C-alpha cells in the first residue's frame, strides 16, 4: 500500500470511530417494550461497515471549513438511512441474503417483521437527527439537508433504484439503463453525502456543480466495484454472500461488459471524476477516495 493510501486508511478508521460513537449516542438504548426493535436497530448499524458515506460528508465539508462535529452528525444520519437500505435489501422479498458485514443478516438474526420495522425506524431516526437544532443553527440549512436526504432516498433515489433493480432481474438492459439504475439505487445517497458538505458550508454554485459531477462518477464506480466483488471478491473480506447477482440475474455492468469491461469503465469514471475536481482545486483527499473505492476489497 502506498504512503498516501495508508494515510487515507488511517483517516477513514478515525472517522469510522467517530461515527460509531455518534451512532451509539443517538440510537435508542435497548429497553422497554420495544427492546427487540431497539436491539435490531443497533445490530444493523453498529460495529461494522466502511462508513464511506459519512467520510464523504467530512471530506467535502472540510473543503468549505465546516466544523467536523456538524459533518459527523449529518454523516450519522446518512449512515442510518444506508443501514436501513441494507436491512431491507437483504430481506427474502428482495435479495434474500443470509450474511451482512460478516454476521447473519438482520432478518436472520431476528425475524422478517422485526427487520422491516428496524429499517423503518432507522429511517425515521435519520430525519429526526437532521431536523434537530443541534445539527445546524440555521433552520434553512436543516430544511435543505432534510429535503436532500429525502430526495436521495425516495422515488428518484435509492427506493426507485431498488425497484428498477428488482424489476430488471432476468431482463436485458443496455449499458445506459444499467447505469441509470445504479445512479438511483446507490449514486443518489453517495451524491447527497458529497452535497451535504457543500450545504453545510454554503459552498459557491460552481464548486457544487463540480462536486455533483465527481459524486456522480464516484457513485457509479462504487456500485460497479460492488458488482465486481460479487464475482471476484472473498467472503472473508466482504462479509456478505457472493454470486447472488448472477444467481438472481441482476442487471449489472459486469453482466453486460464482463470483468475487464467493468474495470475499463472504472478507469473512465476515474478520469472523469478527476476532471470535475480540477475545476475546484487539488482536492487530494477526494481523489484518493476515488482510488480507494475502485481498488477496495471489502
Ligand atoms: C453496500 O454498501 C451496498 C451498496 C450500495 C453497494 P457498502 O459497501 O458501503 O456497505 P458497508 O456499509 O461498508 O457495509
Ligand atoms: C444494494 O445493492 C444497494 C442498496 C441500495 C442497498 P446490492 O444489492 O448490490 O448491495 P449488496 O451487494 O447486497 O451490499
Ligand atoms: Mg440489491
Ligand atoms: Mg443486495
Ligand atoms: Mg452487491
PDB file of C-alpha atoms and ligand atoms in Angstrom:
ATOM      1  CA  UNK A   1       0.000   0.000   0.000  1.00  0.00           C
ATOM      2  CA  UNK A   2       1.354   3.470  -0.899  1.00  0.00           C
ATOM      3  CA  UNK A   3       2.006   6.047   1.834  1.00  0.00           C
ATOM      4  CA  UNK A   4      -0.962   8.119   0.598  1.00  0.00           C
ATOM      5  CA  UNK A   5      -3.313   5.159   0.771  1.00  0.00           C
ATOM      6  CA  UNK A   6      -2.036   4.202   4.232  1.00  0.00           C
ATOM      7  CA  UNK A   7      -2.735   7.762   5.438  1.00  0.00           C
ATOM      8  CA  UNK A   8      -6.223   7.610   3.926  1.00  0.00           C
ATOM      9  CA  UNK A   9      -6.793   4.291   5.642  1.00  0.00           C
ATOM     10  CA  UNK A  10      -5.918   5.870   8.990  1.00  0.00           C
ATOM     11  CA  UNK A  11      -8.196   8.826   8.418  1.00  0.00           C
ATOM     12  CA  UNK A  12     -11.067   6.569   7.440  1.00  0.00           C
ATOM     13  CA  UNK A  13     -10.531   4.481  10.568  1.00  0.00           C
ATOM     14  CA  UNK A  14     -10.598   7.594  12.781  1.00  0.00           C
ATOM     15  CA  UNK A  15     -13.748   8.810  11.045  1.00  0.00           C
ATOM     16  CA  UNK A  16     -15.406   5.413  11.433  1.00  0.00           C
ATOM     17  CA  UNK A  17     -14.692   5.513  15.145  1.00  0.00           C
ATOM     18  CA  UNK A  18     -16.241   8.967  15.462  1.00  0.00           C
ATOM     19  CA  UNK A  19     -19.336   7.787  13.578  1.00  0.00           C
ATOM     20  CA  UNK A  20     -19.621   4.709  15.772  1.00  0.00           C
ATOM     21  CA  UNK A  21     -19.617   6.959  18.851  1.00  0.00           C
ATOM     22  CA  UNK A  22     -22.213   9.296  17.344  1.00  0.00           C
ATOM     23  CA  UNK A  23     -24.489   6.414  16.337  1.00  0.00           C
ATOM     24  CA  UNK A  24     -24.115   4.868  19.773  1.00  0.00           C
ATOM     25  CA  UNK A  25     -25.240   8.199  21.232  1.00  0.00           C
ATOM     26  CA  UNK A  26     -28.303   8.727  19.034  1.00  0.00           C
ATOM     27  CA  UNK A  27     -29.623   5.162  18.767  1.00  0.00           C
ATOM     28  CA  UNK A  28     -32.266   4.260  21.350  1.00  0.00           C
ATOM     29  CA  UNK A  29     -30.952   2.191  24.265  1.00  0.00           C
ATOM     30  CA  UNK A  30     -32.284  -1.347  24.496  1.00  0.00           C
ATOM     31  CA  UNK A  31     -35.135  -1.298  26.942  1.00  0.00           C
ATOM     32  CA  UNK A  32     -38.869  -1.080  27.473  1.00  0.00           C
ATOM     33  CA  UNK A  33     -41.485  -2.939  25.474  1.00  0.00           C
ATOM     34  CA  UNK A  34     -39.764  -2.021  22.185  1.00  0.00           C
ATOM     35  CA  UNK A  35     -36.461  -3.548  23.338  1.00  0.00           C
ATOM     36  CA  UNK A  36     -36.402  -6.025  20.444  1.00  0.00           C
ATOM     37  CA  UNK A  37     -36.795  -3.226  17.889  1.00  0.00           C
ATOM     38  CA  UNK A  38     -34.034  -1.155  19.524  1.00  0.00           C
ATOM     39  CA  UNK A  39     -31.764  -4.177  19.569  1.00  0.00           C
ATOM     40  CA  UNK A  40     -32.331  -4.811  15.840  1.00  0.00           C
ATOM     41  CA  UNK A  41     -31.668  -1.149  15.009  1.00  0.00           C
ATOM     42  CA  UNK A  42     -28.374  -1.298  16.872  1.00  0.00           C
ATOM     43  CA  UNK A  43     -27.456  -4.657  15.336  1.00  0.00           C
ATOM     44  CA  UNK A  44     -27.978  -3.236  11.844  1.00  0.00           C
ATOM     45  CA  UNK A  45     -25.889  -0.126  12.316  1.00  0.00           C
ATOM     46  CA  UNK A  46     -23.215  -0.601  14.981  1.00  0.00           C
ATOM     47  CA  UNK A  47     -19.906  -2.428  14.785  1.00  0.00           C
ATOM     48  CA  UNK A  48     -19.397  -2.693  11.046  1.00  0.00           C
ATOM     49  CA  UNK A  49     -19.368  -1.092   7.643  1.00  0.00           C
ATOM     50  CA  UNK A  50     -16.791   1.070   5.948  1.00  0.00           C
ATOM     51  CA  UNK A  51     -18.636   4.297   6.867  1.00  0.00           C
ATOM     52  CA  UNK A  52     -17.774   5.644   3.430  1.00  0.00           C
ATOM     53  CA  UNK A  53     -20.765   7.997   3.193  1.00  0.00           C
ATOM     54  CA  UNK A  54     -20.017   9.814   6.471  1.00  0.00           C
ATOM     55  CA  UNK A  55     -16.400  10.090   5.368  1.00  0.00           C
ATOM     56  CA  UNK A  56     -17.558  11.772   2.169  1.00  0.00           C
ATOM     57  CA  UNK A  57     -19.557  14.289   4.187  1.00  0.00           C
ATOM     58  CA  UNK A  58     -16.469  15.042   6.296  1.00  0.00           C
ATOM     59  CA  UNK A  59     -14.181  15.261   3.247  1.00  0.00           C
ATOM     60  CA  UNK A  60     -16.423  17.666   1.334  1.00  0.00           C
ATOM     61  CA  UNK A  61     -17.279  19.680   4.466  1.00  0.00           C
ATOM     62  CA  UNK A  62     -13.549  20.145   5.025  1.00  0.00           C
ATOM     63  CA  UNK A  63     -13.272  21.910   1.652  1.00  0.00           C
ATOM     64  CA  UNK A  64     -15.575  24.627   2.982  1.00  0.00           C
ATOM     65  CA  UNK A  65     -14.182  24.859   6.535  1.00  0.00           C
ATOM     66  CA  UNK A  66     -17.212  23.238   8.184  1.00  0.00           C
ATOM     67  CA  UNK A  67     -16.545  22.045  11.763  1.00  0.00           C
ATOM     68  CA  UNK A  68     -16.235  18.253  11.948  1.00  0.00           C
ATOM     69  CA  UNK A  69     -18.956  17.926  14.625  1.00  0.00           C
ATOM     70  CA  UNK A  70     -21.540  19.118  12.100  1.00  0.00           C
ATOM     71  CA  UNK A  71     -20.285  16.823   9.368  1.00  0.00           C
ATOM     72  CA  UNK A  72     -20.271  13.947  11.836  1.00  0.00           C
ATOM     73  CA  UNK A  73     -23.907  14.395  12.696  1.00  0.00           C
ATOM     74  CA  UNK A  74     -25.054  14.563   9.081  1.00  0.00           C
ATOM     75  CA  UNK A  75     -22.830  11.592   8.290  1.00  0.00           C
ATOM     76  CA  UNK A  76     -24.515   9.615  11.053  1.00  0.00           C
ATOM     77  CA  UNK A  77     -27.954  10.450   9.620  1.00  0.00           C
ATOM     78  CA  UNK A  78     -26.910   9.207   6.174  1.00  0.00           C
ATOM     79  CA  UNK A  79     -25.423   6.076   7.714  1.00  0.00           C
ATOM     80  CA  UNK A  80     -28.779   5.355   9.389  1.00  0.00           C
ATOM     81  CA  UNK A  81     -30.563   5.510   6.026  1.00  0.00           C
ATOM     82  CA  UNK A  82     -27.816   3.391   4.470  1.00  0.00           C
ATOM     83  CA  UNK A  83     -28.197   0.807   7.284  1.00  0.00           C
ATOM     84  CA  UNK A  84     -31.957   0.702   6.736  1.00  0.00           C
ATOM     85  CA  UNK A  85     -31.454   0.218   2.980  1.00  0.00           C
ATOM     86  CA  UNK A  86     -29.164  -2.767   3.643  1.00  0.00           C
ATOM     87  CA  UNK A  87     -31.585  -4.398   6.085  1.00  0.00           C
ATOM     88  CA  UNK A  88     -34.405  -4.189   3.562  1.00  0.00           C
ATOM     89  CA  UNK A  89     -32.130  -5.120   0.623  1.00  0.00           C
ATOM     90  CA  UNK A  90     -31.252  -8.400   2.372  1.00  0.00           C
ATOM     91  CA  UNK A  91     -34.874  -9.440   3.018  1.00  0.00           C
ATOM     92  CA  UNK A  92     -36.177 -12.587   1.289  1.00  0.00           C
ATOM     93  CA  UNK A  93     -38.531 -10.367  -0.728  1.00  0.00           C
ATOM     94  CA  UNK A  94     -35.521  -8.538  -2.146  1.00  0.00           C
ATOM     95  CA  UNK A  95     -32.028 -10.085  -2.440  1.00  0.00           C
ATOM     96  CA  UNK A  96     -32.620 -12.855   0.105  1.00  0.00           C
ATOM     97  CA  UNK A  97     -29.130 -12.536   1.595  1.00  0.00           C
ATOM     98  CA  UNK A  98     -28.068 -14.531   4.636  1.00  0.00           C
ATOM     99  CA  UNK A  99     -24.953 -12.589   5.609  1.00  0.00           C
ATOM    100  CA  UNK A 100     -24.081  -8.927   6.065  1.00  0.00           C
ATOM    101  CA  UNK A 101     -20.899  -7.424   7.485  1.00  0.00           C
ATOM    102  CA  UNK A 102     -19.699 -10.900   8.417  1.00  0.00           C
ATOM    103  CA  UNK A 103     -22.775 -11.672  10.514  1.00  0.00           C
ATOM    104  CA  UNK A 104     -26.246 -13.080   9.897  1.00  0.00           C
ATOM    105  CA  UNK A 105     -28.374 -10.507   8.060  1.00  0.00           C
ATOM    106  CA  UNK A 106     -30.840  -8.669  10.302  1.00  0.00           C
ATOM    107  CA  UNK A 107     -33.884 -10.804   9.439  1.00  0.00           C
ATOM    108  CA  UNK A 108     -31.846 -13.962  10.081  1.00  0.00           C
ATOM    109  CA  UNK A 109     -30.692 -12.731  13.460  1.00  0.00           C
ATOM    110  CA  UNK A 110     -34.172 -11.543  14.450  1.00  0.00           C
ATOM    111  CA  UNK A 111     -37.095 -12.186  12.073  1.00  0.00           C
ATOM    112  CA  UNK A 112     -38.527 -10.554   8.958  1.00  0.00           C
ATOM    113  CA  UNK A 113     -41.102  -8.380  10.692  1.00  0.00           C
ATOM    114  CA  UNK A 114     -38.511  -7.049  13.124  1.00  0.00           C
ATOM    115  CA  UNK A 115     -36.116  -6.330  10.240  1.00  0.00           C
ATOM    116  CA  UNK A 116     -38.801  -4.398   8.344  1.00  0.00           C
ATOM    117  CA  UNK A 117     -39.592  -2.340  11.438  1.00  0.00           C
ATOM    118  CA  UNK A 118     -35.940  -1.762  12.292  1.00  0.00           C
ATOM    119  CA  UNK A 119     -35.365  -0.374   8.793  1.00  0.00           C
ATOM    120  CA  UNK A 120     -38.422   1.862   9.091  1.00  0.00           C
ATOM    121  CA  UNK A 121     -37.373   3.188  12.497  1.00  0.00           C
ATOM    122  CA  UNK A 122     -33.767   3.810  11.357  1.00  0.00           C
ATOM    123  CA  UNK A 123     -35.088   5.962   8.548  1.00  0.00           C
ATOM    124  CA  UNK A 124     -37.273   7.969  10.953  1.00  0.00           C
ATOM    125  CA  UNK A 125     -34.340   8.484  13.283  1.00  0.00           C
ATOM    126  CA  UNK A 126     -32.205   9.818  10.414  1.00  0.00           C
ATOM    127  CA  UNK A 127     -34.668  12.599   9.643  1.00  0.00           C
ATOM    128  CA  UNK A 128     -35.147  13.321  13.329  1.00  0.00           C
ATOM    129  CA  UNK A 129     -31.379  13.912  13.609  1.00  0.00           C
ATOM    130  CA  UNK A 130     -31.260  16.288  10.655  1.00  0.00           C
ATOM    131  CA  UNK A 131     -34.250  18.298  11.855  1.00  0.00           C
ATOM    132  CA  UNK A 132     -32.748  18.730  15.332  1.00  0.00           C
ATOM    133  CA  UNK A 133     -31.361  22.153  16.212  1.00  0.00           C
ATOM    134  CA  UNK A 134     -28.074  20.568  17.271  1.00  0.00           C
ATOM    135  CA  UNK A 135     -27.376  19.721  13.601  1.00  0.00           C
ATOM    136  CA  UNK A 136     -27.160  23.349  12.451  1.00  0.00           C
ATOM    137  CA  UNK A 137     -28.396  26.616  13.975  1.00  0.00           C
ATOM    138  CA  UNK A 138     -29.950  27.816  10.696  1.00  0.00           C
ATOM    139  CA  UNK A 139     -33.375  26.198  10.054  1.00  0.00           C
ATOM    140  CA  UNK A 140     -32.978  26.798   6.300  1.00  0.00           C
ATOM    141  CA  UNK A 141     -29.822  24.650   6.303  1.00  0.00           C
ATOM    142  CA  UNK A 142     -31.630  21.924   8.259  1.00  0.00           C
ATOM    143  CA  UNK A 143     -34.526  22.019   5.782  1.00  0.00           C
ATOM    144  CA  UNK A 144     -32.120  21.742   2.848  1.00  0.00           C
ATOM    145  CA  UNK A 145     -30.498  18.702   4.487  1.00  0.00           C
ATOM    146  CA  UNK A 146     -33.853  17.038   5.181  1.00  0.00           C
ATOM    147  CA  UNK A 147     -35.008  17.661   1.642  1.00  0.00           C
ATOM    148  CA  UNK A 148     -31.717  16.471   0.164  1.00  0.00           C
ATOM    149  CA  UNK A 149     -31.773  13.208   2.114  1.00  0.00           C
ATOM    150  CA  UNK A 150     -35.447  12.634   1.266  1.00  0.00           C
ATOM    151  CA  UNK A 151     -34.778  13.150  -2.441  1.00  0.00           C
ATOM    152  CA  UNK A 152     -31.751  10.826  -2.384  1.00  0.00           C
ATOM    153  CA  UNK A 153     -33.694   8.090  -0.580  1.00  0.00           C
ATOM    154  CA  UNK A 154     -37.086   8.175  -2.305  1.00  0.00           C
ATOM    155  CA  UNK A 155     -38.664   7.515  -5.697  1.00  0.00           C
ATOM    156  CA  UNK A 156     -35.963   9.356  -7.638  1.00  0.00           C
ATOM    157  CA  UNK A 157     -33.229   7.933  -5.430  1.00  0.00           C
ATOM    158  CA  UNK A 158     -32.476   4.722  -3.556  1.00  0.00           C
ATOM    159  CA  UNK A 159     -36.036   3.299  -3.375  1.00  0.00           C
ATOM    160  CA  UNK A 160     -36.692   3.998  -7.039  1.00  0.00           C
ATOM    161  CA  UNK A 161     -33.392   2.366  -7.980  1.00  0.00           C
ATOM    162  CA  UNK A 162     -34.133  -0.684  -5.851  1.00  0.00           C
ATOM    163  CA  UNK A 163     -37.497  -1.058  -7.601  1.00  0.00           C
ATOM    164  CA  UNK A 164     -35.859  -0.946 -11.037  1.00  0.00           C
ATOM    165  CA  UNK A 165     -33.144  -3.362  -9.821  1.00  0.00           C
ATOM    166  CA  UNK A 166     -35.805  -5.916  -8.840  1.00  0.00           C
ATOM    167  CA  UNK A 167     -37.858  -5.455 -11.991  1.00  0.00           C
ATOM    168  CA  UNK A 168     -34.719  -5.864 -14.102  1.00  0.00           C
ATOM    169  CA  UNK A 169     -33.895  -9.338 -12.726  1.00  0.00           C
ATOM    170  CA  UNK A 170     -33.582 -11.725 -15.639  1.00  0.00           C
ATOM    171  CA  UNK A 171     -34.021  -8.974 -18.225  1.00  0.00           C
ATOM    172  CA  UNK A 172     -31.572  -7.497 -20.710  1.00  0.00           C
ATOM    173  CA  UNK A 173     -30.907  -3.826 -20.033  1.00  0.00           C
ATOM    174  CA  UNK A 174     -28.484  -1.832 -22.147  1.00  0.00           C
ATOM    175  CA  UNK A 175     -25.486  -0.075 -20.560  1.00  0.00           C
ATOM    176  CA  UNK A 176     -27.220   3.287 -20.186  1.00  0.00           C
ATOM    177  CA  UNK A 177     -30.206   1.626 -18.489  1.00  0.00           C
ATOM    178  CA  UNK A 178     -27.954  -0.238 -16.045  1.00  0.00           C
ATOM    179  CA  UNK A 179     -26.053   2.938 -15.234  1.00  0.00           C
ATOM    180  CA  UNK A 180     -29.323   4.802 -14.667  1.00  0.00           C
ATOM    181  CA  UNK A 181     -30.477   2.087 -12.251  1.00  0.00           C
ATOM    182  CA  UNK A 182     -27.185   2.336 -10.381  1.00  0.00           C
ATOM    183  CA  UNK A 183     -27.272   6.132 -10.286  1.00  0.00           C
ATOM    184  CA  UNK A 184     -30.554   5.856  -8.403  1.00  0.00           C
ATOM    185  CA  UNK A 185     -30.050   2.893  -6.085  1.00  0.00           C
ATOM    186  CA  UNK A 186     -26.503   3.757  -4.983  1.00  0.00           C
ATOM    187  CA  UNK A 187     -25.401   7.005  -6.604  1.00  0.00           C
ATOM    188  CA  UNK A 188     -28.100   9.205  -5.132  1.00  0.00           C
ATOM    189  CA  UNK A 189     -27.170   8.638  -1.477  1.00  0.00           C
ATOM    190  CA  UNK A 190     -23.448   8.916  -2.220  1.00  0.00           C
ATOM    191  CA  UNK A 191     -24.236  12.096  -4.150  1.00  0.00           C
ATOM    192  CA  UNK A 192     -26.097  13.525  -1.183  1.00  0.00           C
ATOM    193  CA  UNK A 193     -23.181  12.678   1.127  1.00  0.00           C
ATOM    194  CA  UNK A 194     -20.954  14.904  -1.085  1.00  0.00           C
ATOM    195  CA  UNK A 195     -23.617  17.583  -1.444  1.00  0.00           C
ATOM    196  CA  UNK A 196     -24.175  17.706   2.328  1.00  0.00           C
ATOM    197  CA  UNK A 197     -20.677  19.103   2.915  1.00  0.00           C
ATOM    198  CA  UNK A 198     -21.456  21.848   0.395  1.00  0.00           C
ATOM    199  CA  UNK A 199     -24.842  22.589   2.018  1.00  0.00           C
ATOM    200  CA  UNK A 200     -23.256  22.829   5.478  1.00  0.00           C
ATOM    201  CA  UNK A 201     -20.530  25.088   4.106  1.00  0.00           C
ATOM    202  CA  UNK A 202     -22.804  27.231   1.927  1.00  0.00           C
ATOM    203  CA  UNK A 203     -20.487  26.451  -0.987  1.00  0.00           C
ATOM    204  CA  UNK A 204     -20.446  28.518  -4.192  1.00  0.00           C
ATOM    205  CA  UNK A 205     -22.542  27.259  -7.117  1.00  0.00           C
ATOM    206  CA  UNK A 206     -19.553  26.364  -9.301  1.00  0.00           C
ATOM    207  CA  UNK A 207     -17.960  24.199  -6.595  1.00  0.00           C
ATOM    208  CA  UNK A 208     -21.285  22.455  -6.002  1.00  0.00           C
ATOM    209  CA  UNK A 209     -21.638  21.687  -9.684  1.00  0.00           C
ATOM    210  CA  UNK A 210     -18.145  20.202  -9.850  1.00  0.00           C
ATOM    211  CA  UNK A 211     -18.758  18.153  -6.702  1.00  0.00           C
ATOM    212  CA  UNK A 212     -22.008  16.848  -8.134  1.00  0.00           C
ATOM    213  CA  UNK A 213     -20.098  15.676 -11.204  1.00  0.00           C
ATOM    214  CA  UNK A 214     -17.464  13.977  -9.045  1.00  0.00           C
ATOM    215  CA  UNK A 215     -20.112  12.334  -6.863  1.00  0.00           C
ATOM    216  CA  UNK A 216     -21.987  11.015  -9.897  1.00  0.00           C
ATOM    217  CA  UNK A 217     -18.876   9.261 -11.139  1.00  0.00           C
ATOM    218  CA  UNK A 218     -17.984   8.020  -7.656  1.00  0.00           C
ATOM    219  CA  UNK A 219     -21.458   6.566  -7.054  1.00  0.00           C
ATOM    220  CA  UNK A 220     -21.351   4.597 -10.302  1.00  0.00           C
ATOM    221  CA  UNK A 221     -17.808   3.431  -9.648  1.00  0.00           C
ATOM    222  CA  UNK A 222     -18.791   2.334  -6.155  1.00  0.00           C
ATOM    223  CA  UNK A 223     -21.615   0.109  -7.424  1.00  0.00           C
ATOM    224  CA  UNK A 224     -19.548  -1.315 -10.300  1.00  0.00           C
ATOM    225  CA  UNK A 225     -16.829  -2.299  -7.811  1.00  0.00           C
ATOM    226  CA  UNK A 226     -19.535  -3.808  -5.568  1.00  0.00           C
ATOM    227  CA  UNK A 227     -20.758  -5.856  -8.538  1.00  0.00           C
ATOM    228  CA  UNK A 228     -17.173  -6.910  -9.355  1.00  0.00           C
ATOM    229  CA  UNK A 229     -16.666  -8.023  -5.756  1.00  0.00           C
ATOM    230  CA  UNK A 230     -19.808 -10.156  -6.008  1.00  0.00           C
ATOM    231  CA  UNK A 231     -17.903 -12.172  -8.643  1.00  0.00           C
ATOM    232  CA  UNK A 232     -14.228 -11.785  -7.751  1.00  0.00           C
ATOM    233  CA  UNK A 233     -14.205 -10.961  -4.019  1.00  0.00           C
ATOM    234  CA  UNK A 234     -13.624 -13.075  -0.935  1.00  0.00           C
ATOM    235  CA  UNK A 235     -16.423 -13.644   1.548  1.00  0.00           C
ATOM    236  CA  UNK A 236     -13.926 -13.369   4.398  1.00  0.00           C
ATOM    237  CA  UNK A 237     -13.254  -9.757   3.304  1.00  0.00           C
ATOM    238  CA  UNK A 238     -16.639  -8.529   2.049  1.00  0.00           C
ATOM    239  CA  UNK A 239     -18.610 -10.232   4.816  1.00  0.00           C
ATOM    240  CA  UNK A 240     -21.571 -10.886   2.519  1.00  0.00           C
ATOM    241  CA  UNK A 241     -22.914 -13.648   0.277  1.00  0.00           C
ATOM    242  CA  UNK A 242     -21.232 -13.977  -3.094  1.00  0.00           C
ATOM    243  CA  UNK A 243     -22.613 -14.825  -6.509  1.00  0.00           C
ATOM    244  CA  UNK A 244     -26.077 -13.535  -5.624  1.00  0.00           C
ATOM    245  CA  UNK A 245     -26.165 -11.146  -8.596  1.00  0.00           C
ATOM    246  CA  UNK A 246     -25.576 -13.823 -11.226  1.00  0.00           C
ATOM    247  CA  UNK A 247     -27.937 -16.246  -9.463  1.00  0.00           C
ATOM    248  CA  UNK A 248     -30.718 -13.651  -9.459  1.00  0.00           C
ATOM    249  CA  UNK A 249     -29.956 -12.474 -12.999  1.00  0.00           C
ATOM    250  CA  UNK A 250     -29.233  -8.920 -11.821  1.00  0.00           C
ATOM    251  CA  UNK A 251     -28.622  -6.233 -14.397  1.00  0.00           C
ATOM    252  CA  UNK A 252     -25.028  -5.142 -13.727  1.00  0.00           C
ATOM    253  CA  UNK A 253     -22.168  -3.652 -15.703  1.00  0.00           C
ATOM    254  CA  UNK A 254     -20.219  -6.857 -15.050  1.00  0.00           C
ATOM    255  CA  UNK A 255     -23.004  -8.990 -16.540  1.00  0.00           C
ATOM    256  CA  UNK A 256     -23.048  -6.726 -19.585  1.00  0.00           C
ATOM    257  CA  UNK A 257     -19.363  -5.975 -20.219  1.00  0.00           C
ATOM    258  CA  UNK A 258     -17.565  -8.736 -18.325  1.00  0.00           C
ATOM    259  CA  UNK A 259     -14.895  -8.219 -15.662  1.00  0.00           C
ATOM    260  CA  UNK A 260     -12.370  -6.475 -17.917  1.00  0.00           C
ATOM    261  CA  UNK A 261     -15.040  -4.255 -19.458  1.00  0.00           C
ATOM    262  CA  UNK A 262     -16.261  -3.232 -15.999  1.00  0.00           C
ATOM    263  CA  UNK A 263     -12.687  -2.424 -14.953  1.00  0.00           C
ATOM    264  CA  UNK A 264     -12.244  -0.237 -18.053  1.00  0.00           C
ATOM    265  CA  UNK A 265     -15.461   1.552 -17.117  1.00  0.00           C
ATOM    266  CA  UNK A 266     -13.956   2.243 -13.660  1.00  0.00           C
ATOM    267  CA  UNK A 267     -10.873   3.817 -15.248  1.00  0.00           C
ATOM    268  CA  UNK A 268     -13.026   6.037 -17.460  1.00  0.00           C
ATOM    269  CA  UNK A 269     -15.088   7.145 -14.456  1.00  0.00           C
ATOM    270  CA  UNK A 270     -11.913   7.978 -12.519  1.00  0.00           C
ATOM    271  CA  UNK A 271     -10.630  10.194 -15.341  1.00  0.00           C
ATOM    272  CA  UNK A 272     -13.976  11.959 -15.488  1.00  0.00           C
ATOM    273  CA  UNK A 273     -14.125  12.412 -11.676  1.00  0.00           C
ATOM    274  CA  UNK A 274     -10.625  13.914 -11.605  1.00  0.00           C
ATOM    275  CA  UNK A 275     -11.562  16.321 -14.393  1.00  0.00           C
ATOM    276  CA  UNK A 276     -14.511  17.524 -12.295  1.00  0.00           C
ATOM    277  CA  UNK A 277     -12.221  18.067  -9.293  1.00  0.00           C
ATOM    278  CA  UNK A 278      -9.721  20.019 -11.426  1.00  0.00           C
ATOM    279  CA  UNK A 279     -12.345  22.776 -11.513  1.00  0.00           C
ATOM    280  CA  UNK A 280     -12.263  23.129  -7.685  1.00  0.00           C
ATOM    281  CA  UNK A 281      -8.588  22.657  -6.853  1.00  0.00           C
ATOM    282  CA  UNK A 282      -6.229  19.922  -5.664  1.00  0.00           C
ATOM    283  CA  UNK A 283      -8.891  18.041  -3.577  1.00  0.00           C
ATOM    284  CA  UNK A 284      -6.320  15.365  -2.810  1.00  0.00           C
ATOM    285  CA  UNK A 285      -8.489  13.550  -0.320  1.00  0.00           C
ATOM    286  CA  UNK A 286     -11.371  13.165  -2.772  1.00  0.00           C
ATOM    287  CA  UNK A 287      -9.012  11.878  -5.478  1.00  0.00           C
ATOM    288  CA  UNK A 288      -7.542   9.336  -3.071  1.00  0.00           C
ATOM    289  CA  UNK A 289     -11.005   8.313  -2.019  1.00  0.00           C
ATOM    290  CA  UNK A 290     -11.893   7.520  -5.601  1.00  0.00           C
ATOM    291  CA  UNK A 291      -8.807   5.342  -5.860  1.00  0.00           C
ATOM    292  CA  UNK A 292      -9.861   3.601  -2.643  1.00  0.00           C
ATOM    293  CA  UNK A 293     -13.374   2.955  -3.975  1.00  0.00           C
ATOM    294  CA  UNK A 294     -12.182   1.282  -7.177  1.00  0.00           C
ATOM    295  CA  UNK A 295      -9.465  -0.797  -5.525  1.00  0.00           C
ATOM    296  CA  UNK A 296     -11.257  -1.809  -2.341  1.00  0.00           C
ATOM    297  CA  UNK A 297     -11.594  -5.474  -1.430  1.00  0.00           C
ATOM    298  CA  UNK A 298     -14.500  -5.129   1.003  1.00  0.00           C
TER     299      UNK A 298
HETATM  300  C1  LIG B   1     -23.177  -1.818   0.163  1.00  0.00           C
HETATM  301  O1  LIG B   1     -22.668  -0.609   0.628  1.00  0.00           O
HETATM  302  C2  LIG B   1     -24.416  -1.570  -0.610  1.00  0.00           C
HETATM  303  C3  LIG B   1     -24.231  -0.790  -1.834  1.00  0.00           C
HETATM  304  C4  LIG B   1     -24.783   0.353  -2.012  1.00  0.00           C
HETATM  305  C5  LIG B   1     -23.438  -1.338  -2.905  1.00  0.00           C
HETATM  306  P1  LIG B   1     -21.273  -0.543   1.410  1.00  0.00           P
HETATM  307  O2  LIG B   1     -20.258  -1.334   0.666  1.00  0.00           O
HETATM  308  O3  LIG B   1     -20.952   0.881   1.676  1.00  0.00           O
HETATM  309  O4  LIG B   1     -21.628  -1.300   2.769  1.00  0.00           O
HETATM  310  P2  LIG B   1     -20.952  -1.141   4.212  1.00  0.00           P
HETATM  311  O5  LIG B   1     -21.644  -0.001   4.868  1.00  0.00           O
HETATM  312  O6  LIG B   1     -19.486  -0.892   4.037  1.00  0.00           O
HETATM  313  O7  LIG B   1     -21.254  -2.436   4.892  1.00  0.00           O
HETATM  314  C1  LIG B   2     -27.823  -2.511  -2.901  1.00  0.00           C
HETATM  315  O1  LIG B   2     -27.086  -3.021  -3.963  1.00  0.00           O
HETATM  316  C2  LIG B   2     -27.935  -1.100  -2.943  1.00  0.00           C
HETATM  317  C3  LIG B   2     -28.786  -0.601  -1.845  1.00  0.00           C
HETATM  318  C4  LIG B   2     -29.490   0.443  -2.061  1.00  0.00           C
HETATM  319  C5  LIG B   2     -28.850  -1.233  -0.532  1.00  0.00           C
HETATM  320  P1  LIG B   2     -26.650  -4.525  -3.712  1.00  0.00           P
HETATM  321  O2  LIG B   2     -27.839  -5.386  -3.502  1.00  0.00           O
HETATM  322  O3  LIG B   2     -25.691  -4.916  -4.770  1.00  0.00           O
HETATM  323  O4  LIG B   2     -25.859  -4.370  -2.325  1.00  0.00           O
HETATM  324  P2  LIG B   2     -25.181  -5.589  -1.568  1.00  0.00           P
HETATM  325  O5  LIG B   2     -24.221  -6.220  -2.527  1.00  0.00           O
HETATM  326  O6  LIG B   2     -26.272  -6.509  -1.150  1.00  0.00           O
HETATM  327  O7  LIG B   2     -24.462  -4.925  -0.420  1.00  0.00           O
HETATM  328 MG1  LIG B   3     -29.857  -5.369  -4.017  1.00  0.00          MG
HETATM  329 MG1  LIG B   4     -28.010  -6.983  -2.064  1.00  0.00          MG
HETATM  330 MG1  LIG B   5     -23.947  -6.080  -4.464  1.00  0.00          MG
END
